[in-house]
Amino acid sequence: MNDQERQDSVRRIRKRIEIHVGLAIAALVVAMGVGAAGFVYWGAYNVSALQQHTEPVFTLLNLALDRSIRQRAEEIEVPSLTPDMAEEGRRLYQARCVQCHGAPGVGRDDVGKGMTPVPPNLAHTAKAKSAAELFWPIKHGIKMTGMPSWQFKFTDEQIWTIVAFIMQMPEMSPADYQALRGGDAREPPRDVTTVSASAPARAAAEPDPARGKLALYGYACIACHRIPGTVGPHSDVGPPLAGIGGRRYIAGVLANTPENMVHWLRHPTEVDPLTAMPDLDVTEQDALDMAAYLETLK
Ligand code: HEC
Ligand code: HEC
């Protein structure tokens, strides 16, 4: 065998090995795909809220959550957080967050007990996170956890007051918390609905269809309607909204003008007391934005 022949045979063998390895990898990928599909299709995965992820999966998911929030928090500018703000934040926290997260000396309500992932104790969270890293998840919520987005309920200023309060929690004893609440453990939650309705949601602005589309998730419209451009449960509790921009009437009774649409979205039961579309406490600006998006659905 001369040099040329030897090189050729080495090349042939290498080629054959490459083909075999390639085939083996392809077979493995297909087998894993079939396995995963079967795992999903035959319902082998247990979705029970009491069946926690395995430790490695739990660690990985938490890492993904921490990294995602840290990345997005980097661009947030933090205002100075004053004690006055913290007091306002405490009221909002008590009205909308204690149910799930508890507070110093106060347990969660039932809704916050059986959840997976469990809503964290925020005194613990506040020790590890910056103000911006607290602000981001409150404003945007956290997918697949049950943590809601609050940006259609609270202004940024209100969210900062809540952050100011949470930053104080690590040093707060149950007695401190009781004292802040005026000693009355049964103080009814303040009606934050009126708080947010009276505060401008944001400076009155041109209707913004992109923000309106986000609001369709923020107000859970997608739970009842199929809306082009959104992903949701495809429920037909309410009529599908495809083509709504081109329809002559809203809910069969109102002429389809932008003003009427805003009125319908904010107060459907004023338009038709018997309608199954509930009043959702929609702000004027959010209704303008949603109407602008719906208008594009011709
Ligand atoms: C329906 C229950 C629920 C309500 C109400 C709720 N949360 Fe949460 N929250 C959660 C869950 C669940 C998580 C995510 C847990 C996890 O995976 O770490 C979470 C996460 C968070 C985080 C991020 C924690 C972290 O690990 O970085 C913050 C901050 C937070 N919530 C603040 C609030 C505030 C402030 C309110 C009230 C305006 C509130 N939450 C209302 C359930 C809730
Ligand atoms: C609990 C279910 C439910 C939710 C949530 C809901 N809707 Fe509706 N919606 C309905 C029902 C039911 C109707 C039909 C009302 C009627 O004809 O009286 C309706 C009607 C409408 C109509 C008129 C449709 C037509 O064919 O004329 C529009 C537009 C609309 N909804 C938009 C929204 C938006 C935007 C949101 C979120 C802010 C929302 N809906 C939230 C149930 C719901």
mmCIF file of C-alpha atoms and ligand atoms in Angstrom, residues 216 219-221 224-225 237-239 241 244 247 249-251 261 264-265 272 275-278 280 282 290 294, ligand 2:
data_model
loop_
_atom_site.group_PDB
_atom_site.id
_atom_site.type_symbol
_atom_site.label_atom_id
_atom_site.label_comp_id
_atom_site.label_asym_id
_atom_site.label_seq_id
_atom_site.Cartn_x
_atom_site.Cartn_y
_atom_site.Cartn_z
ATOM 1 C CA LEU A 216 -56.143 42.513 26.355
ATOM 2 C CA TYR A 219 -57.572 42.651 31.745
ATOM 3 C CA ALA A 220 -57.952 38.958 30.861
ATOM 4 C CA CYS A 221 -60.159 39.733 27.844
ATOM 5 C CA CYS A 224 -63.616 35.025 27.104
ATOM 6 C CA HIS A 225 -62.873 36.153 23.534
ATOM 7 C CA VAL A 237 -67.864 32.821 26.289
ATOM 8 C CA GLY A 238 -67.938 36.145 24.430
ATOM 9 C CA PRO A 239 -68.168 36.563 20.649
ATOM 10 C CA LEU A 241 -63.550 39.679 17.902
ATOM 11 C CA ILE A 244 -64.757 43.837 15.008
ATOM 12 C CA ARG A 247 -68.681 45.810 12.218
ATOM 13 C CA TYR A 249 -72.668 47.615 15.852
ATOM 14 C CA ILE A 250 -71.075 46.765 19.178
ATOM 15 C CA ALA A 251 -72.906 43.975 20.999
ATOM 16 C CA MET A 261 -66.237 51.315 21.977
ATOM 17 C CA TRP A 264 -68.618 49.680 26.068
ATOM 18 C CA LEU A 265 -65.220 48.475 27.266
ATOM 19 C CA ASP A 272 -76.920 46.620 28.536
ATOM 20 C CA THR A 275 -75.036 41.590 29.271
ATOM 21 C CA ALA A 276 -72.725 38.752 30.278
ATOM 22 C CA MET A 277 -69.702 40.978 29.621
ATOM 23 C CA PRO A 278 -68.608 42.123 33.091
ATOM 24 C CA LEU A 280 -63.698 45.143 34.441
ATOM 25 C CA VAL A 282 -60.982 49.582 32.817
ATOM 26 C CA MET A 290 -57.700 48.620 23.450
ATOM 27 C CA LEU A 294 -59.676 46.427 18.036
HETATM 28 C C1 HEC B 2 -66.311 37.038 31.431
HETATM 29 C C2 HEC B 2 -66.206 37.061 29.994
HETATM 30 C C3 HEC B 2 -65.797 38.353 29.294
HETATM 31 C C4 HEC B 2 -64.682 39.106 29.515
HETATM 32 C C5 HEC B 2 -63.619 38.923 30.589
HETATM 33 C C6 HEC B 2 -64.671 40.130 28.513
HETATM 34 N N1 HEC B 2 -65.760 39.998 27.706
HETATM 35 FE FE1 HEC B 2 -66.193 41.131 26.054
HETATM 36 N N2 HEC B 2 -67.962 40.178 25.861
HETATM 37 C C7 HEC B 2 -68.397 39.120 26.620
HETATM 38 C C8 HEC B 2 -69.730 38.748 26.200
HETATM 39 C C9 HEC B 2 -70.557 37.630 26.798
HETATM 40 C C10 HEC B 2 -70.086 39.628 25.151
HETATM 41 C C11 HEC B 2 -71.392 39.704 24.392
HETATM 42 C C12 HEC B 2 -72.161 40.785 25.079
HETATM 43 C C13 HEC B 2 -73.536 41.076 24.533
HETATM 44 O O1 HEC B 2 -73.747 40.919 23.330
HETATM 45 O O2 HEC B 2 -74.345 41.503 25.361
HETATM 46 C C14 HEC B 2 -68.938 40.507 24.972
HETATM 47 C C15 HEC B 2 -68.890 41.506 24.011
HETATM 48 C C16 HEC B 2 -67.744 42.225 23.691
HETATM 49 C C17 HEC B 2 -67.617 43.099 22.548
HETATM 50 C C18 HEC B 2 -68.682 43.359 21.496
HETATM 51 C C19 HEC B 2 -68.547 42.245 20.488
HETATM 52 C C20 HEC B 2 -69.529 42.318 19.340
HETATM 53 O O3 HEC B 2 -69.584 41.313 18.614
HETATM 54 O O4 HEC B 2 -70.190 43.312 19.158
HETATM 55 C C21 HEC B 2 -66.346 43.588 22.580
HETATM 56 C C22 HEC B 2 -65.707 44.540 21.585
HETATM 57 C C23 HEC B 2 -65.696 43.052 23.741
HETATM 58 N N3 HEC B 2 -66.585 42.219 24.393
HETATM 59 C C24 HEC B 2 -64.399 43.323 24.133
HETATM 60 C C25 HEC B 2 -63.848 42.912 25.330
HETATM 61 C C26 HEC B 2 -62.600 43.393 25.850
HETATM 62 C C27 HEC B 2 -61.654 44.333 25.144
HETATM 63 C C28 HEC B 2 -62.429 42.799 27.066
HETATM 64 C C29 HEC B 2 -61.330 43.051 28.082
HETATM 65 C C30 HEC B 2 -61.249 44.415 28.564
HETATM 66 C C31 HEC B 2 -63.546 41.911 27.284
HETATM 67 N N4 HEC B 2 -64.387 42.018 26.216
HETATM 68 C C32 HEC B 2 -63.686 41.092 28.379
HETATM 69 C C33 HEC B 2 -67.682 38.492 27.625
HETATM 70 C C34 HEC B 2 -66.490 38.926 28.155
#
